[in-house]
């Protein structure tokens, strides 16, 4: 068994994917042998969150502190340069395999209550490959406890045009607004997306563009596309109200993190009522990654 636990290979038509038990992670996705996401070596402990499921919050909780109905909680800080609690509690847990087939796999995690997060949520990440539609992902959380629980979710794929440099690529991201951050990567204010160099109406060349921001004011079903003049392109579409775009400096700018999110960064503090999940309620995010024709 590798550091990723059980690894399953899925195939459908010209698509192939690897998904793993630890973090319900998408390790690789190819179409006709071309990489659509930056791959993770099954035996490698990746430190860039490639393909991991992010629950019960995506992005950062500033200072690892938040309140629920007047009670304060302190989460473990795991990003010491910013002092934040980053990307939830499920990314390095061993998830249970609930179902599998040659084209799909469903992972489940009964997230236990802890001192920093004393809530009970059942998390599910389901992958399904389709020969025509690509890889569909359904991510959900159900509150199985007796009290309302703050809950947000995301998945962290790095899109790539067969590992071509981002400086040679163009991105299309149809968001009107972006959430700015300060020197600690803590969110500050929402402004037009053009203020960080991302145009809404057409492809934006990524040469000289460096972003790690959450975008919003999206349509009900939106799509981000990464294209290259000499390599197959890739598309991710989702129903999430937010999407994080990261130009991958940590991995040498060969791929862009495109992370659909059910909530904004630091949502436990910025939108404490909006992230609450009632007992028995479920919150779901869907996304799909496919090759461009």
mmCIF file of C-alpha atoms in Angstrom:
data_model
loop_
_atom_site.group_PDB
_atom_site.id
_atom_site.type_symbol
_atom_site.label_atom_id
_atom_site.label_comp_id
_atom_site.label_asym_id
_atom_site.label_seq_id
_atom_site.Cartn_x
_atom_site.Cartn_y
_atom_site.Cartn_z
ATOM 1 C CA UNK A 1 0.000 0.000 0.000
ATOM 2 C CA UNK A 2 1.317 3.458 -0.969
ATOM 3 C CA UNK A 3 1.026 6.741 0.932
ATOM 4 C CA UNK A 4 -2.227 7.187 -1.019
ATOM 5 C CA UNK A 5 -3.728 3.943 0.271
ATOM 6 C CA UNK A 6 -5.791 1.963 -2.220
ATOM 7 C CA UNK A 7 -5.428 3.287 -5.778
ATOM 8 C CA UNK A 8 -8.053 2.477 -8.422
ATOM 9 C CA UNK A 9 -7.736 2.873 -12.192
ATOM 10 C CA UNK A 10 -10.860 3.927 -14.091
ATOM 11 C CA UNK A 11 -11.284 3.688 -17.870
ATOM 12 C CA UNK A 12 -13.930 4.773 -20.368
ATOM 13 C CA UNK A 13 -13.251 5.202 -24.072
ATOM 14 C CA UNK A 14 -10.147 7.354 -24.539
ATOM 15 C CA UNK A 15 -10.172 8.492 -20.893
ATOM 16 C CA UNK A 16 -8.240 6.994 -17.985
ATOM 17 C CA UNK A 17 -8.057 8.150 -14.374
ATOM 18 C CA UNK A 18 -6.468 7.108 -11.090
ATOM 19 C CA UNK A 19 -8.217 7.857 -7.812
ATOM 20 C CA UNK A 20 -6.972 7.069 -4.333
ATOM 21 C CA UNK A 21 -8.263 6.304 -0.861
ATOM 22 C CA UNK A 22 -6.309 8.925 1.098
ATOM 23 C CA UNK A 23 -8.073 12.235 0.603
ATOM 24 C CA UNK A 24 -10.436 10.686 -1.992
ATOM 25 C CA UNK A 25 -7.821 12.096 -4.357
ATOM 26 C CA UNK A 26 -7.750 12.396 -8.136
ATOM 27 C CA UNK A 27 -4.186 11.305 -8.902
ATOM 28 C CA UNK A 28 -4.323 11.489 -12.701
ATOM 29 C CA UNK A 29 -6.621 12.011 -15.661
ATOM 30 C CA UNK A 30 -5.649 11.509 -19.291
ATOM 31 C CA UNK A 31 -7.385 11.592 -22.662
ATOM 32 C CA UNK A 32 -5.708 9.726 -25.522
ATOM 33 C CA UNK A 33 -2.572 9.685 -23.385
ATOM 34 C CA UNK A 34 -2.500 13.466 -22.852
ATOM 35 C CA UNK A 35 -2.546 14.789 -19.285
ATOM 36 C CA UNK A 36 -5.615 16.854 -18.358
ATOM 37 C CA UNK A 37 -4.547 17.269 -14.712
ATOM 38 C CA UNK A 38 -1.042 17.441 -13.338
ATOM 39 C CA UNK A 39 -0.399 13.848 -12.189
ATOM 40 C CA UNK A 40 0.677 12.662 -8.763
ATOM 41 C CA UNK A 41 3.062 9.724 -8.454
ATOM 42 C CA UNK A 42 1.191 7.067 -6.434
ATOM 43 C CA UNK A 43 4.119 6.648 -4.027
ATOM 44 C CA UNK A 44 4.777 10.369 -3.609
ATOM 45 C CA UNK A 45 3.500 12.429 -0.651
ATOM 46 C CA UNK A 46 2.461 15.463 -2.658
ATOM 47 C CA UNK A 47 2.568 18.782 -0.785
ATOM 48 C CA UNK A 48 0.589 20.864 -3.300
ATOM 49 C CA UNK A 49 -2.873 19.369 -2.533
ATOM 50 C CA UNK A 50 -3.134 17.990 -6.082
ATOM 51 C CA UNK A 51 -6.578 16.483 -6.618
ATOM 52 C CA UNK A 52 -7.496 16.193 -2.935
ATOM 53 C CA UNK A 53 -10.998 16.519 -1.520
ATOM 54 C CA UNK A 54 -11.252 19.536 0.788
ATOM 55 C CA UNK A 55 -13.804 19.166 3.612
ATOM 56 C CA UNK A 56 -15.311 20.459 5.882
ATOM 57 C CA UNK A 57 -13.909 23.727 4.540
ATOM 58 C CA UNK A 58 -11.908 24.704 1.467
ATOM 59 C CA UNK A 59 -9.213 27.362 1.404
ATOM 60 C CA UNK A 60 -8.408 29.123 4.698
ATOM 61 C CA UNK A 61 -9.930 29.781 8.084
ATOM 62 C CA UNK A 62 -8.008 32.877 9.169
ATOM 63 C CA UNK A 63 -6.013 32.308 12.367
ATOM 64 C CA UNK A 64 -7.778 28.933 12.680
ATOM 65 C CA UNK A 65 -10.554 30.610 14.701
ATOM 66 C CA UNK A 66 -14.302 30.856 14.166
ATOM 67 C CA UNK A 67 -17.585 30.954 16.075
ATOM 68 C CA UNK A 68 -20.845 29.061 15.792
ATOM 69 C CA UNK A 69 -23.743 30.748 17.521
ATOM 70 C CA UNK A 70 -21.567 32.449 20.121
ATOM 71 C CA UNK A 71 -19.205 29.559 20.845
ATOM 72 C CA UNK A 72 -15.564 29.960 19.767
ATOM 73 C CA UNK A 73 -13.498 27.144 18.252
ATOM 74 C CA UNK A 74 -9.787 26.850 17.453
ATOM 75 C CA UNK A 75 -8.612 24.698 14.542
ATOM 76 C CA UNK A 76 -5.084 23.332 14.071
ATOM 77 C CA UNK A 77 -2.997 25.810 12.049
ATOM 78 C CA UNK A 78 -1.287 23.942 9.213
ATOM 79 C CA UNK A 79 -0.102 26.856 7.066
ATOM 80 C CA UNK A 80 2.374 28.539 9.349
ATOM 81 C CA UNK A 81 3.449 31.268 6.904
ATOM 82 C CA UNK A 82 -0.111 32.679 7.004
ATOM 83 C CA UNK A 83 -1.241 31.408 10.410
ATOM 84 C CA UNK A 84 -4.324 29.814 8.844
ATOM 85 C CA UNK A 85 -6.098 26.481 8.970
ATOM 86 C CA UNK A 86 -5.898 25.358 5.346
ATOM 87 C CA UNK A 87 -8.119 23.034 3.301
ATOM 88 C CA UNK A 88 -10.079 21.203 5.973
ATOM 89 C CA UNK A 89 -9.637 17.908 7.785
ATOM 90 C CA UNK A 90 -10.275 15.214 5.158
ATOM 91 C CA UNK A 91 -7.411 15.624 2.689
ATOM 92 C CA UNK A 92 -5.080 13.173 4.466
ATOM 93 C CA UNK A 93 -7.674 10.810 5.937
ATOM 94 C CA UNK A 94 -8.234 7.244 4.696
ATOM 95 C CA UNK A 95 -11.686 7.245 3.137
ATOM 96 C CA UNK A 96 -13.796 4.088 2.839
ATOM 97 C CA UNK A 97 -14.553 2.665 -0.579
ATOM 98 C CA UNK A 98 -18.358 2.577 -0.748
ATOM 99 C CA UNK A 99 -18.704 1.456 -4.374
ATOM 100 C CA UNK A 100 -16.574 0.826 -7.432
ATOM 101 C CA UNK A 101 -16.807 -0.264 -11.063
ATOM 102 C CA UNK A 102 -14.482 -0.173 -14.088
ATOM 103 C CA UNK A 103 -15.612 3.424 -14.732
ATOM 104 C CA UNK A 104 -16.294 4.779 -11.247
ATOM 105 C CA UNK A 105 -15.509 4.887 -7.536
ATOM 106 C CA UNK A 106 -17.272 6.350 -4.510
ATOM 107 C CA UNK A 107 -15.364 7.195 -1.334
ATOM 108 C CA UNK A 108 -16.971 7.996 2.038
ATOM 109 C CA UNK A 109 -15.590 9.575 5.194
ATOM 110 C CA UNK A 110 -17.431 9.718 8.496
ATOM 111 C CA UNK A 111 -15.716 12.844 9.760
ATOM 112 C CA UNK A 112 -15.453 12.462 13.540
ATOM 113 C CA UNK A 113 -16.065 15.319 15.952
ATOM 114 C CA UNK A 114 -12.890 16.949 17.292
ATOM 115 C CA UNK A 115 -12.049 19.788 19.690
ATOM 116 C CA UNK A 116 -11.670 22.305 16.856
ATOM 117 C CA UNK A 117 -14.610 20.941 14.861
ATOM 118 C CA UNK A 118 -17.071 19.221 17.238
ATOM 119 C CA UNK A 119 -19.532 18.280 14.489
ATOM 120 C CA UNK A 120 -20.384 15.059 12.683
ATOM 121 C CA UNK A 121 -20.509 15.088 8.893
ATOM 122 C CA UNK A 122 -20.602 12.209 6.418
ATOM 123 C CA UNK A 123 -18.600 13.199 3.332
ATOM 124 C CA UNK A 124 -18.858 11.490 -0.051
ATOM 125 C CA UNK A 125 -16.761 11.900 -3.200
ATOM 126 C CA UNK A 126 -17.997 10.020 -6.266
ATOM 127 C CA UNK A 127 -15.987 9.766 -9.498
ATOM 128 C CA UNK A 128 -17.519 8.543 -12.769
ATOM 129 C CA UNK A 129 -15.789 8.384 -16.161
ATOM 130 C CA UNK A 130 -17.800 8.664 -19.361
ATOM 131 C CA UNK A 131 -16.353 8.025 -22.805
ATOM 132 C CA UNK A 132 -18.018 11.148 -24.198
ATOM 133 C CA UNK A 133 -18.357 13.466 -21.198
ATOM 134 C CA UNK A 134 -15.100 12.946 -19.308
ATOM 135 C CA UNK A 135 -14.775 12.704 -15.529
ATOM 136 C CA UNK A 136 -17.745 13.722 -13.374
ATOM 137 C CA UNK A 137 -17.237 14.366 -9.658
ATOM 138 C CA UNK A 138 -20.007 14.684 -7.071
ATOM 139 C CA UNK A 139 -18.917 15.867 -3.637
ATOM 140 C CA UNK A 140 -21.350 16.085 -0.739
ATOM 141 C CA UNK A 141 -21.550 16.440 3.012
ATOM 142 C CA UNK A 142 -24.451 15.368 5.225
ATOM 143 C CA UNK A 143 -24.798 16.569 8.802
ATOM 144 C CA UNK A 144 -25.309 13.404 10.863
ATOM 145 C CA UNK A 145 -25.054 15.175 14.218
ATOM 146 C CA UNK A 146 -27.662 16.848 16.426
ATOM 147 C CA UNK A 147 -26.514 20.470 15.925
ATOM 148 C CA UNK A 148 -26.071 22.742 12.884
ATOM 149 C CA UNK A 149 -22.559 22.308 11.468
ATOM 150 C CA UNK A 150 -20.472 24.726 9.387
ATOM 151 C CA UNK A 151 -19.576 22.936 6.170
ATOM 152 C CA UNK A 152 -17.930 23.815 2.882
ATOM 153 C CA UNK A 153 -16.339 21.656 0.199
ATOM 154 C CA UNK A 154 -14.034 21.717 -2.794
ATOM 155 C CA UNK A 155 -11.734 19.522 -4.843
ATOM 156 C CA UNK A 156 -8.247 20.654 -5.870
ATOM 157 C CA UNK A 157 -7.337 19.554 -9.429
ATOM 158 C CA UNK A 158 -4.507 21.231 -11.304
ATOM 159 C CA UNK A 159 -5.528 21.574 -14.954
ATOM 160 C CA UNK A 160 -2.807 21.194 -17.547
ATOM 161 C CA UNK A 161 -2.416 21.155 -21.319
ATOM 162 C CA UNK A 162 -0.250 18.033 -21.215
ATOM 163 C CA UNK A 163 2.171 19.820 -18.835
ATOM 164 C CA UNK A 164 2.924 22.697 -21.216
ATOM 165 C CA UNK A 165 4.135 25.867 -19.408
ATOM 166 C CA UNK A 166 1.309 28.126 -18.261
ATOM 167 C CA UNK A 167 3.124 31.060 -19.853
ATOM 168 C CA UNK A 168 2.173 29.495 -23.212
ATOM 169 C CA UNK A 169 -1.459 28.904 -22.226
ATOM 170 C CA UNK A 170 -4.677 30.899 -22.161
ATOM 171 C CA UNK A 171 -7.419 30.677 -19.554
ATOM 172 C CA UNK A 172 -11.106 31.441 -19.938
ATOM 173 C CA UNK A 173 -12.823 32.170 -16.614
ATOM 174 C CA UNK A 174 -16.301 33.755 -16.873
ATOM 175 C CA UNK A 175 -16.409 35.370 -13.418
ATOM 176 C CA UNK A 176 -17.311 39.009 -12.901
ATOM 177 C CA UNK A 177 -15.763 39.419 -9.446
ATOM 178 C CA UNK A 178 -12.733 38.365 -7.429
ATOM 179 C CA UNK A 179 -11.989 38.321 -3.701
ATOM 180 C CA UNK A 180 -8.727 40.102 -2.985
ATOM 181 C CA UNK A 181 -6.338 39.008 -0.217
ATOM 182 C CA UNK A 182 -3.715 40.657 1.959
ATOM 183 C CA UNK A 183 -0.077 39.688 2.562
ATOM 184 C CA UNK A 184 -1.230 36.732 4.729
ATOM 185 C CA UNK A 185 -3.586 35.457 1.997
ATOM 186 C CA UNK A 186 -6.536 36.509 4.155
ATOM 187 C CA UNK A 187 -9.541 37.781 2.167
ATOM 188 C CA UNK A 188 -10.235 41.523 2.094
ATOM 189 C CA UNK A 189 -12.726 42.843 -0.483
ATOM 190 C CA UNK A 190 -14.613 41.790 -3.620
ATOM 191 C CA UNK A 191 -13.671 43.763 -6.755
ATOM 192 C CA UNK A 192 -14.059 43.308 -10.556
ATOM 193 C CA UNK A 193 -12.077 40.307 -11.793
ATOM 194 C CA UNK A 194 -10.183 42.477 -14.271
ATOM 195 C CA UNK A 195 -8.280 44.002 -11.332
ATOM 196 C CA UNK A 196 -6.159 40.833 -11.105
ATOM 197 C CA UNK A 197 -5.671 40.573 -14.866
ATOM 198 C CA UNK A 198 -8.376 38.016 -15.701
ATOM 199 C CA UNK A 199 -10.818 39.081 -18.404
ATOM 200 C CA UNK A 200 -14.400 37.819 -18.274
ATOM 201 C CA UNK A 201 -15.338 37.823 -21.942
ATOM 202 C CA UNK A 202 -12.569 35.812 -23.587
ATOM 203 C CA UNK A 203 -9.316 33.883 -23.213
ATOM 204 C CA UNK A 204 -6.622 35.559 -21.099
ATOM 205 C CA UNK A 205 -2.935 34.864 -21.807
ATOM 206 C CA UNK A 206 -1.268 33.671 -18.606
ATOM 207 C CA UNK A 207 2.219 34.944 -19.400
ATOM 208 C CA UNK A 208 3.096 37.353 -16.598
ATOM 209 C CA UNK A 209 -0.159 36.659 -14.726
ATOM 210 C CA UNK A 210 0.116 35.316 -11.175
ATOM 211 C CA UNK A 211 -3.063 34.734 -9.187
ATOM 212 C CA UNK A 212 -4.229 32.720 -6.210
ATOM 213 C CA UNK A 213 -7.715 34.130 -5.750
ATOM 214 C CA UNK A 214 -11.342 33.126 -5.383
ATOM 215 C CA UNK A 215 -13.692 34.288 -8.143
ATOM 216 C CA UNK A 216 -17.470 34.644 -8.029
ATOM 217 C CA UNK A 217 -20.490 36.154 -9.807
ATOM 218 C CA UNK A 218 -20.623 33.099 -12.031
ATOM 219 C CA UNK A 219 -23.513 31.644 -14.000
ATOM 220 C CA UNK A 220 -25.510 28.730 -12.562
ATOM 221 C CA UNK A 221 -23.342 26.324 -14.580
ATOM 222 C CA UNK A 222 -20.008 27.753 -15.610
ATOM 223 C CA UNK A 223 -16.844 26.484 -17.287
ATOM 224 C CA UNK A 224 -13.141 27.299 -17.053
ATOM 225 C CA UNK A 225 -10.999 26.371 -20.048
ATOM 226 C CA UNK A 226 -7.218 26.081 -20.326
ATOM 227 C CA UNK A 227 -5.866 26.027 -23.885
ATOM 228 C CA UNK A 228 -2.526 25.863 -25.675
ATOM 229 C CA UNK A 229 -1.874 26.430 -29.401
ATOM 230 C CA UNK A 230 -0.001 23.127 -29.837
ATOM 231 C CA UNK A 231 -1.571 20.840 -27.242
ATOM 232 C CA UNK A 232 -5.028 19.503 -26.337
ATOM 233 C CA UNK A 233 -6.981 21.782 -24.027
ATOM 234 C CA UNK A 234 -8.984 20.985 -20.912
ATOM 235 C CA UNK A 235 -12.290 22.186 -19.486
ATOM 236 C CA UNK A 236 -13.818 22.078 -16.016
ATOM 237 C CA UNK A 237 -17.460 22.932 -15.489
ATOM 238 C CA UNK A 238 -19.311 23.161 -12.179
ATOM 239 C CA UNK A 239 -22.357 24.484 -10.356
ATOM 240 C CA UNK A 240 -20.325 25.901 -7.443
ATOM 241 C CA UNK A 241 -20.799 29.596 -6.604
ATOM 242 C CA UNK A 242 -17.042 30.166 -6.189
ATOM 243 C CA UNK A 243 -13.895 28.992 -7.965
ATOM 244 C CA UNK A 244 -10.282 29.403 -6.887
ATOM 245 C CA UNK A 245 -7.728 29.977 -9.650
ATOM 246 C CA UNK A 246 -4.064 29.421 -8.753
ATOM 247 C CA UNK A 247 -1.322 29.741 -11.345
ATOM 248 C CA UNK A 248 0.729 26.946 -9.820
ATOM 249 C CA UNK A 249 3.939 28.696 -8.811
ATOM 250 C CA UNK A 250 4.519 25.992 -6.219
ATOM 251 C CA UNK A 251 4.688 23.316 -8.935
ATOM 252 C CA UNK A 252 6.617 25.296 -11.542
ATOM 253 C CA UNK A 253 3.653 26.811 -13.440
ATOM 254 C CA UNK A 254 2.994 23.675 -15.491
ATOM 255 C CA UNK A 255 -0.637 23.540 -14.341
ATOM 256 C CA UNK A 256 -3.322 25.791 -12.878
ATOM 257 C CA UNK A 257 -5.303 24.959 -9.770
ATOM 258 C CA UNK A 258 -9.002 25.321 -10.616
ATOM 259 C CA UNK A 259 -11.029 24.584 -7.482
ATOM 260 C CA UNK A 260 -14.847 24.864 -7.453
ATOM 261 C CA UNK A 261 -15.925 25.827 -3.924
ATOM 262 C CA UNK A 262 -19.291 25.855 -2.178
ATOM 263 C CA UNK A 263 -18.205 28.907 -0.175
ATOM 264 C CA UNK A 264 -15.579 31.670 -0.198
ATOM 265 C CA UNK A 265 -12.269 31.629 1.689
ATOM 266 C CA UNK A 266 -12.676 32.142 5.450
ATOM 267 C CA UNK A 267 -16.402 31.460 5.060
ATOM 268 C CA UNK A 268 -16.659 30.231 8.658
ATOM 269 C CA UNK A 269 -16.043 33.879 9.626
ATOM 270 C CA UNK A 270 -17.250 35.817 6.565
ATOM 271 C CA UNK A 271 -20.535 33.925 6.150
ATOM 272 C CA UNK A 272 -21.105 31.965 9.381
ATOM 273 C CA UNK A 273 -24.847 31.526 8.860
ATOM 274 C CA UNK A 274 -24.539 30.726 5.158
ATOM 275 C CA UNK A 275 -22.210 27.767 5.738
ATOM 276 C CA UNK A 276 -24.327 26.189 8.484
ATOM 277 C CA UNK A 277 -25.749 22.792 7.579
ATOM 278 C CA UNK A 278 -28.875 21.763 9.502
ATOM 279 C CA UNK A 279 -29.049 18.298 11.110
ATOM 280 C CA UNK A 280 -29.895 15.784 8.381
ATOM 281 C CA UNK A 281 -29.252 18.278 5.569
ATOM 282 C CA UNK A 282 -26.844 17.706 2.654
ATOM 283 C CA UNK A 283 -24.744 20.164 0.654
ATOM 284 C CA UNK A 284 -23.525 19.038 -2.775
ATOM 285 C CA UNK A 285 -21.054 20.270 -5.369
ATOM 286 C CA UNK A 286 -20.738 18.838 -8.874
ATOM 287 C CA UNK A 287 -17.964 19.276 -11.403
ATOM 288 C CA UNK A 288 -16.706 17.676 -14.597
ATOM 289 C CA UNK A 289 -13.278 17.651 -16.253
ATOM 290 C CA UNK A 290 -13.160 16.952 -19.974
ATOM 291 C CA UNK A 291 -10.844 17.257 -22.951
ATOM 292 C CA UNK A 292 -11.545 20.054 -25.390
ATOM 293 C CA UNK A 293 -12.152 18.935 -28.966
#
